[in-house]
PDB file of C-alpha atoms and ligand atoms in Angstrom:
ATOM      1  CA  GLU A   1     -82.276-195.475 -16.576  1.00 60.00           C
ATOM      2  CA  THR A   2     -85.928-195.916 -19.219  1.00 63.00           C
ATOM      3  CA  VAL A   3     -88.687-193.212 -19.010  1.00 63.00           C
ATOM      4  CA  ALA A   4     -91.389-196.001 -18.151  1.00 65.00           C
ATOM      5  CA  GLN A   5     -88.684-196.827 -15.502  1.00 63.00           C
ATOM      6  CA  GLU A   6     -88.115-193.637 -14.630  1.00 68.00           C
ATOM      7  CA  ILE A   7     -91.920-192.663 -14.277  1.00 69.00           C
ATOM      8  CA  LYS A   8     -92.667-195.767 -12.503  1.00 64.00           C
ATOM      9  CA  GLY A   9     -90.622-193.716  -9.265  1.00 68.00           C
ATOM     10  CA  LYS A  10     -93.206-190.906  -9.269  1.00 90.00           C
ATOM     11  CA  ILE A  11     -96.744-193.025  -9.154  1.00 95.00           C
ATOM     12  CA  LEU A  12     -99.640-190.343  -7.411  1.00 96.00           C
ATOM     13  CA  ILE A  13    -102.703-192.645  -7.619  1.00 97.00           C
ATOM     14  CA  THR A  14    -101.898-196.313  -7.520  1.00 97.00           C
ATOM     15  CA  GLN A  15    -104.237-198.667  -9.756  1.00 98.00           C
ATOM     16  CA  GLU A  16    -105.345-200.378  -6.552  1.00 98.00           C
ATOM     17  CA  GLN A  17    -106.693-197.055  -5.551  1.00 98.00           C
ATOM     18  CA  ILE A  18    -108.796-196.617  -8.576  1.00 98.00           C
ATOM     19  CA  LEU A  19    -110.208-199.905  -8.359  1.00 98.00           C
ATOM     20  CA  LYS A  20    -111.679-198.903  -4.872  1.00 98.00           C
ATOM     21  CA  ARG A  21    -112.565-195.642  -5.455  1.00 98.00           C
ATOM     22  CA  ALA A  22    -114.641-196.880  -8.772  1.00 98.00           C
ATOM     23  CA  GLU A  23    -116.713-198.775  -5.971  1.00 98.00           C
ATOM     24  CA  GLU A  24    -117.196-196.585  -3.613  1.00 98.00           C
ATOM     25  CA  LEU A  25    -118.020-194.331  -6.170  1.00 99.00           C
ATOM     26  CA  GLY A  26    -120.816-197.356  -8.337  1.00 98.00           C
ATOM     27  CA  LYS A  27    -122.432-197.853  -5.260  1.00 98.00           C
ATOM     28  CA  GLN A  28    -123.741-194.343  -4.903  1.00 98.00           C
ATOM     29  CA  ILE A  29    -124.916-193.261  -8.779  1.00 98.00           C
ATOM     30  CA  THR A  30    -126.107-197.467  -8.976  1.00 98.00           C
ATOM     31  CA  GLU A  31    -128.381-195.865  -5.759  1.00 98.00           C
ATOM     32  CA  ASP A  32    -128.905-192.084  -7.694  1.00 98.00           C
ATOM     33  CA  TYR A  33    -129.869-193.584 -10.419  1.00 98.00           C
ATOM     34  CA  LYS A  34    -132.007-196.330  -8.937  1.00 98.00           C
ATOM     35  CA  GLY A  35    -135.166-197.515 -10.916  1.00 96.00           C
ATOM     36  CA  GLU A  36    -134.872-194.561 -14.020  1.00 97.00           C
ATOM     37  CA  GLU A  37    -133.222-195.288 -17.980  1.00 94.00           C
ATOM     38  CA  LEU A  38    -128.914-194.175 -17.963  1.00 98.00           C
ATOM     39  CA  VAL A  39    -126.149-194.405 -20.817  1.00 98.00           C
ATOM     40  CA  LEU A  40    -123.010-194.220 -19.874  1.00 98.00           C
ATOM     41  CA  VAL A  41    -120.742-191.295 -22.281  1.00 98.00           C
ATOM     42  CA  GLY A  42    -116.990-192.810 -21.834  1.00 98.00           C
ATOM     43  CA  THR A  43    -114.850-189.880 -23.779  1.00 98.00           C
ATOM     44  CA  LEU A  44    -112.769-191.418 -26.257  1.00 97.00           C
ATOM     45  CA  ARG A  45    -109.648-192.409 -25.542  1.00 97.00           C
ATOM     46  CA  GLY A  46    -108.113-190.917 -22.147  1.00 98.00           C
ATOM     47  CA  ALA A  47    -111.719-192.852 -20.428  1.00 98.00           C
ATOM     48  CA  VAL A  48    -111.417-195.729 -21.794  1.00 98.00           C
ATOM     49  CA  PRO A  49    -109.545-197.805 -18.936  1.00 98.00           C
ATOM     50  CA  TRP A  50    -111.554-195.648 -15.967  1.00 98.00           C
ATOM     51  CA  MET A  51    -115.287-196.543 -17.663  1.00 98.00           C
ATOM     52  CA  ALA A  52    -114.139-200.263 -17.890  1.00 98.00           C
ATOM     53  CA  ASP A  53    -113.745-200.093 -14.125  1.00 98.00           C
ATOM     54  CA  ILE A  54    -116.771-197.337 -12.646  1.00 98.00           C
ATOM     55  CA  MET A  55    -119.820-199.803 -15.042  1.00 98.00           C
ATOM     56  CA  LYS A  56    -118.656-203.131 -13.570  1.00 98.00           C
ATOM     57  CA  GLN A  57    -119.474-201.404 -10.047  1.00 98.00           C
ATOM     58  CA  ILE A  58    -122.655-200.297 -11.341  1.00 98.00           C
ATOM     59  CA  ASP A  59    -125.515-202.196 -10.915  1.00 98.00           C
ATOM     60  CA  LEU A  60    -128.637-201.181 -13.088  1.00 98.00           C
ATOM     61  CA  ASP A  61    -129.886-202.138 -16.839  1.00 96.00           C
ATOM     62  CA  LEU A  62    -127.525-198.876 -18.372  1.00 98.00           C
ATOM     63  CA  GLU A  63    -126.743-198.721 -21.690  1.00 98.00           C
ATOM     64  CA  ILE A  64    -122.716-197.364 -22.627  1.00 98.00           C
ATOM     65  CA  ASP A  65    -121.617-195.030 -25.642  1.00 98.00           C
ATOM     66  CA  PHE A  66    -118.724-192.772 -26.707  1.00 98.00           C
ATOM     67  CA  VAL A  67    -118.236-189.622 -27.857  1.00 98.00           C
ATOM     68  CA  SER A  68    -114.771-188.292 -28.789  1.00 97.00           C
ATOM     69  CA  ALA A  69    -114.532-184.559 -28.856  1.00 93.00           C
ATOM     70  CA  SER A  70    -111.831-182.481 -28.343  1.00 82.00           C
ATOM     71  CA  SER A  71    -109.653-179.251 -27.199  1.00 71.00           C
ATOM     72  CA  TYR A  72    -106.097-180.345 -27.012  1.00 56.00           C
ATOM     73  CA  GLY A  73    -103.587-180.002 -29.967  1.00 53.00           C
ATOM     74  CA  SER A  74    -100.466-182.623 -29.396  1.00 51.00           C
ATOM     75  CA  GLY A  75     -98.476-180.733 -26.629  1.00 54.00           C
ATOM     76  CA  THR A  76    -100.148-179.660 -22.957  1.00 57.00           C
ATOM     77  CA  VAL A  77    -101.643-176.590 -24.007  1.00 55.00           C
ATOM     78  CA  SER A  78    -105.952-176.604 -24.028  1.00 56.00           C
ATOM     79  CA  SER A  79    -106.620-174.510 -27.384  1.00 54.00           C
ATOM     80  CA  GLY A  80    -109.999-173.893 -25.889  1.00 60.00           C
ATOM     81  CA  GLU A  81    -112.092-174.642 -29.215  1.00 73.00           C
ATOM     82  CA  VAL A  82    -114.166-177.537 -28.939  1.00 83.00           C
ATOM     83  CA  LYS A  83    -115.242-180.234 -31.911  1.00 88.00           C
ATOM     84  CA  ILE A  84    -117.224-183.467 -32.085  1.00 92.00           C
ATOM     85  CA  LYS A  85    -114.812-186.018 -33.640  1.00 94.00           C
ATOM     86  CA  LYS A  86    -117.208-188.848 -33.226  1.00 96.00           C
ATOM     87  CA  ASP A  87    -121.094-188.330 -32.497  1.00 96.00           C
ATOM     88  CA  ILE A  88    -123.245-190.905 -29.620  1.00 98.00           C
ATOM     89  CA  GLU A  89    -125.145-192.730 -31.496  1.00 98.00           C
ATOM     90  CA  LEU A  90    -127.508-194.237 -28.327  1.00 98.00           C
ATOM     91  CA  GLU A  91    -130.987-191.944 -28.174  1.00 98.00           C
ATOM     92  CA  ILE A  92    -130.667-190.269 -25.118  1.00 98.00           C
ATOM     93  CA  LYS A  93    -134.241-188.382 -25.631  1.00 98.00           C
ATOM     94  CA  GLY A  94    -136.073-189.246 -22.092  1.00 98.00           C
ATOM     95  CA  LYS A  95    -133.091-191.211 -20.790  1.00 98.00           C
ATOM     96  CA  HIS A  96    -130.490-189.424 -17.949  1.00 98.00           C
ATOM     97  CA  VAL A  97    -126.876-189.029 -19.464  1.00 98.00           C
ATOM     98  CA  LEU A  98    -123.595-189.326 -17.276  1.00 98.00           C
ATOM     99  CA  ILE A  99    -120.243-188.167 -18.678  1.00 98.00           C
ATOM    100  CA  ILE A 100    -117.517-190.227 -18.708  1.00 98.00           C
ATOM    101  CA  GLU A 101    -114.006-188.471 -18.406  1.00 98.00           C
ATOM    102  CA  ASP A 102    -110.677-188.445 -17.157  1.00 98.00           C
ATOM    103  CA  ILE A 103    -109.177-185.088 -15.676  1.00 97.00           C
ATOM    104  CA  ILE A 104    -111.047-181.977 -16.297  1.00 97.00           C
ATOM    105  CA  ASP A 105    -109.166-179.305 -17.171  1.00 95.00           C
ATOM    106  CA  THR A 106    -109.906-176.101 -17.618  1.00 93.00           C
ATOM    107  CA  GLY A 107    -113.861-177.624 -18.309  1.00 94.00           C
ATOM    108  CA  ASN A 108    -113.808-176.614 -21.899  1.00 92.00           C
ATOM    109  CA  THR A 109    -114.810-179.854 -23.358  1.00 92.00           C
ATOM    110  CA  LEU A 110    -116.834-181.374 -20.622  1.00 95.00           C
ATOM    111  CA  ARG A 111    -118.951-177.381 -20.699  1.00 94.00           C
ATOM    112  CA  ALA A 112    -119.309-178.786 -24.934  1.00 93.00           C
ATOM    113  CA  LEU A 113    -119.604-182.079 -24.484  1.00 95.00           C
ATOM    114  CA  LYS A 114    -122.685-180.990 -21.576  1.00 96.00           C
ATOM    115  CA  ASP A 115    -123.940-178.135 -23.604  1.00 94.00           C
ATOM    116  CA  TYR A 116    -124.250-180.165 -26.443  1.00 94.00           C
ATOM    117  CA  PHE A 117    -125.484-183.066 -25.143  1.00 97.00           C
ATOM    118  CA  PHE A 118    -128.561-180.995 -23.791  1.00 97.00           C
ATOM    119  CA  LEU A 119    -129.679-179.839 -26.900  1.00 96.00           C
ATOM    120  CA  LYS A 120    -130.780-184.425 -27.974  1.00 97.00           C
ATOM    121  CA  LYS A 121    -133.138-183.419 -24.387  1.00 98.00           C
ATOM    122  CA  PRO A 122    -132.055-185.766 -22.031  1.00 98.00           C
ATOM    123  CA  LYS A 123    -133.495-186.344 -19.507  1.00 98.00           C
ATOM    124  CA  SER A 124    -129.418-184.968 -16.794  1.00 98.00           C
ATOM    125  CA  VAL A 125    -126.609-184.733 -17.569  1.00 98.00           C
ATOM    126  CA  LYS A 126    -123.883-185.744 -14.846  1.00 98.00           C
ATOM    127  CA  ILE A 127    -120.287-186.585 -15.315  1.00 98.00           C
ATOM    128  CA  CYS A 128    -118.164-188.653 -13.620  1.00 98.00           C
ATOM    129  CA  THR A 129    -114.858-188.394 -14.272  1.00 98.00           C
ATOM    130  CA  LEU A 130    -111.518-190.216 -12.866  1.00 98.00           C
ATOM    131  CA  LEU A 131    -109.277-186.972 -11.594  1.00 98.00           C
ATOM    132  CA  ASP A 132    -109.750-182.802 -11.460  1.00 98.00           C
ATOM    133  CA  LYS A 133    -107.613-180.153 -11.304  1.00 97.00           C
ATOM    134  CA  PRO A 134    -109.228-177.699  -9.988  1.00 95.00           C
ATOM    135  CA  SER A 135    -106.985-175.129 -10.041  1.00 94.00           C
ATOM    136  CA  ARG A 136    -107.489-174.784 -14.359  1.00 90.00           C
ATOM    137  CA  ARG A 137    -110.966-174.267 -14.425  1.00 93.00           C
ATOM    138  CA  GLN A 138    -112.183-171.528 -16.848  1.00 92.00           C
ATOM    139  CA  ALA A 139    -115.743-173.393 -18.441  1.00 93.00           C
ATOM    140  CA  GLU A 140    -118.049-173.049 -14.899  1.00 94.00           C
ATOM    141  CA  VAL A 141    -118.725-176.949 -15.375  1.00 95.00           C
ATOM    142  CA  TYR A 142    -117.903-179.348 -12.279  1.00 96.00           C
ATOM    143  CA  GLY A 143    -117.723-183.301 -11.169  1.00 97.00           C
ATOM    144  CA  ASP A 144    -120.350-185.102 -10.062  1.00 98.00           C
ATOM    145  CA  TYR A 145    -118.967-187.735  -9.031  1.00 98.00           C
ATOM    146  CA  ILE A 146    -114.686-187.027  -8.515  1.00 98.00           C
ATOM    147  CA  GLY A 147    -112.595-189.960  -8.724  1.00 98.00           C
ATOM    148  CA  PHE A 148    -109.247-187.992  -7.055  1.00 98.00           C
ATOM    149  CA  SER A 149    -108.835-184.258  -7.363  1.00 98.00           C
ATOM    150  CA  VAL A 150    -104.406-183.084  -8.115  1.00 97.00           C
ATOM    151  CA  GLU A 151    -102.521-180.494  -8.360  1.00 95.00           C
ATOM    152  CA  ASP A 152    -101.948-178.806 -10.933  1.00 94.00           C
ATOM    153  CA  LEU A 153     -99.472-181.381 -12.597  1.00 94.00           C
ATOM    154  CA  PHE A 154     -99.958-182.570 -16.264  1.00 95.00           C
ATOM    155  CA  VAL A 155    -100.879-186.104 -14.904  1.00 96.00           C
ATOM    156  CA  ILE A 156    -100.492-189.572 -17.207  1.00 96.00           C
ATOM    157  CA  GLY A 157    -101.338-193.191 -17.180  1.00 97.00           C
ATOM    158  CA  TYR A 158    -104.321-194.804 -17.165  1.00 98.00           C
ATOM    159  CA  GLY A 159    -105.930-193.096 -20.287  1.00 98.00           C
ATOM    160  CA  LEU A 160    -104.346-189.777 -19.852  1.00 98.00           C
ATOM    161  CA  ASP A 161    -101.201-189.463 -22.467  1.00 96.00           C
ATOM    162  CA  TYR A 162     -98.867-187.456 -23.616  1.00 95.00           C
ATOM    163  CA  ASP A 163     -98.898-187.032 -27.619  1.00 94.00           C
ATOM    164  CA  GLN A 164    -101.006-190.122 -27.473  1.00 95.00           C
ATOM    165  CA  LYS A 165     -98.707-192.165 -24.837  1.00 95.00           C
ATOM    166  CA  TYR A 166     -98.441-193.245 -21.663  1.00 95.00           C
ATOM    167  CA  ARG A 167    -101.884-194.382 -21.912  1.00 97.00           C
ATOM    168  CA  ASN A 168    -101.580-197.831 -20.421  1.00 96.00           C
ATOM    169  CA  LEU A 169     -99.528-197.511 -17.947  1.00 95.00           C
ATOM    170  CA  PRO A 170    -102.330-198.675 -15.000  1.00 96.00           C
ATOM    171  CA  TYR A 171    -100.979-196.016 -12.468  1.00 96.00           C
ATOM    172  CA  ILE A 172    -101.738-191.885 -12.213  1.00 97.00           C
ATOM    173  CA  SER A 173     -98.490-189.697 -12.550  1.00 96.00           C
ATOM    174  CA  TYR A 174     -96.842-186.957 -14.220  1.00 94.00           C
ATOM    175  CA  LEU A 175     -94.689-185.480 -16.180  1.00 92.00           C
ATOM    176  CA  GLU A 176     -92.197-182.921 -15.437  1.00 85.00           C
ATOM    177  CA  GLU A 177     -91.944-179.565 -16.951  1.00 71.00           C
TER     178      GLU A 177
HETATM  179  P1  LIG B 201    -110.146-179.462 -20.527  1.00 65.08           P
HETATM  180  O1  LIG B 201    -111.121-178.559 -21.633  1.00 65.08           O
HETATM  181  O2  LIG B 201    -108.856-178.217 -20.082  1.00 65.08           O
HETATM  182  O3  LIG B 201    -111.033-179.500 -19.167  1.00 65.08           O
HETATM  183  O4  LIG B 201    -109.497-180.858 -20.807  1.00 65.08           O
HETATM  184  C1  LIG B 201    -109.951-181.973 -21.166  1.00 65.08           C
HETATM  185  C2  LIG B 201    -108.878-183.231 -22.303  1.00 65.08           C
HETATM  186  O5  LIG B 201    -108.092-182.823 -21.558  1.00 65.08           O
HETATM  187  C3  LIG B 201    -109.310-183.878 -20.818  1.00 65.08           C
HETATM  188  O6  LIG B 201    -110.673-185.606 -21.076  1.00 65.08           O
HETATM  189  C4  LIG B 201    -107.830-184.789 -21.255  1.00 65.08           C
HETATM  190  O7  LIG B 201    -107.630-185.750 -23.030  1.00 65.08           O
HETATM  191  C5  LIG B 201    -106.824-183.614 -21.606  1.00 65.08           C
HETATM  192  N1  LIG B 201    -105.863-183.405 -20.259  1.00 65.08           N
HETATM  193  C6  LIG B 201    -106.132-182.486 -19.886  1.00 65.08           C
HETATM  194  N2  LIG B 201    -105.715-182.158 -18.538  1.00 65.08           N
HETATM  195  C7  LIG B 201    -104.638-183.723 -18.885  1.00 65.08           C
HETATM  196  C8  LIG B 201    -103.350-184.178 -18.062  1.00 65.08           C
HETATM  197  O8  LIG B 201    -102.866-183.279 -17.290  1.00 65.08           O
HETATM  198  N3  LIG B 201    -102.845-184.985 -18.248  1.00 65.08           N
HETATM  199  C9  LIG B 201    -103.234-185.630 -19.723  1.00 65.08           C
HETATM  200  N4  LIG B 201    -104.802-184.911 -20.325  1.00 65.08           N
HETATM  201  C10 LIG B 201    -105.336-183.911 -20.012  1.00 65.08           C
HETATM  202 MG1  LIG B 202    -106.579-186.172 -24.575  1.00 65.08          MG
END
């Protein structure tokens, strides 16, 4: 049995479920930001597939940008230290920012990102995350729009990686210890 076949036997969340959830959350976001200037900021690289899904379900004149921040080395353990490796290019002053994230784990990355974006004087900063792992939270941060809550598993697929692999899986799976 190949690694891919083994992983495929352990699907936690299917693409179909994700697309349905994107539609639901997209509708809610459309209502919540009606008449407002909205900038979606995707976190590279994990949020790319989820960003692509959710943005198409938001019926507003919005702008998109990307940021790259890292708190992780190459393994599965958070270092707790966050670095901005690629900043956004759009002006967000006076606009609403919605960060599109793959997963909130310890919350350290998003806490730091939110604090950093607030320095640019946006009207608001909220979070739309595909996955939430609330049992692992260290920083005070929460998702305003949450796709799915997951248990304390190391999840992969749909943008989420283990050592940069498995991001292309069209479903969410997990790795055994
Ligand atoms: P946090 O700062 O601990 O909340 O983690 C932020 C980043 O760690 C996420 O954006 C992911 O890129 C990565 N991460 C956290 N948990 C997982 C996981 O279970 N699988 C893959 N990546 C993860
Ligand atoms: Mg990652």
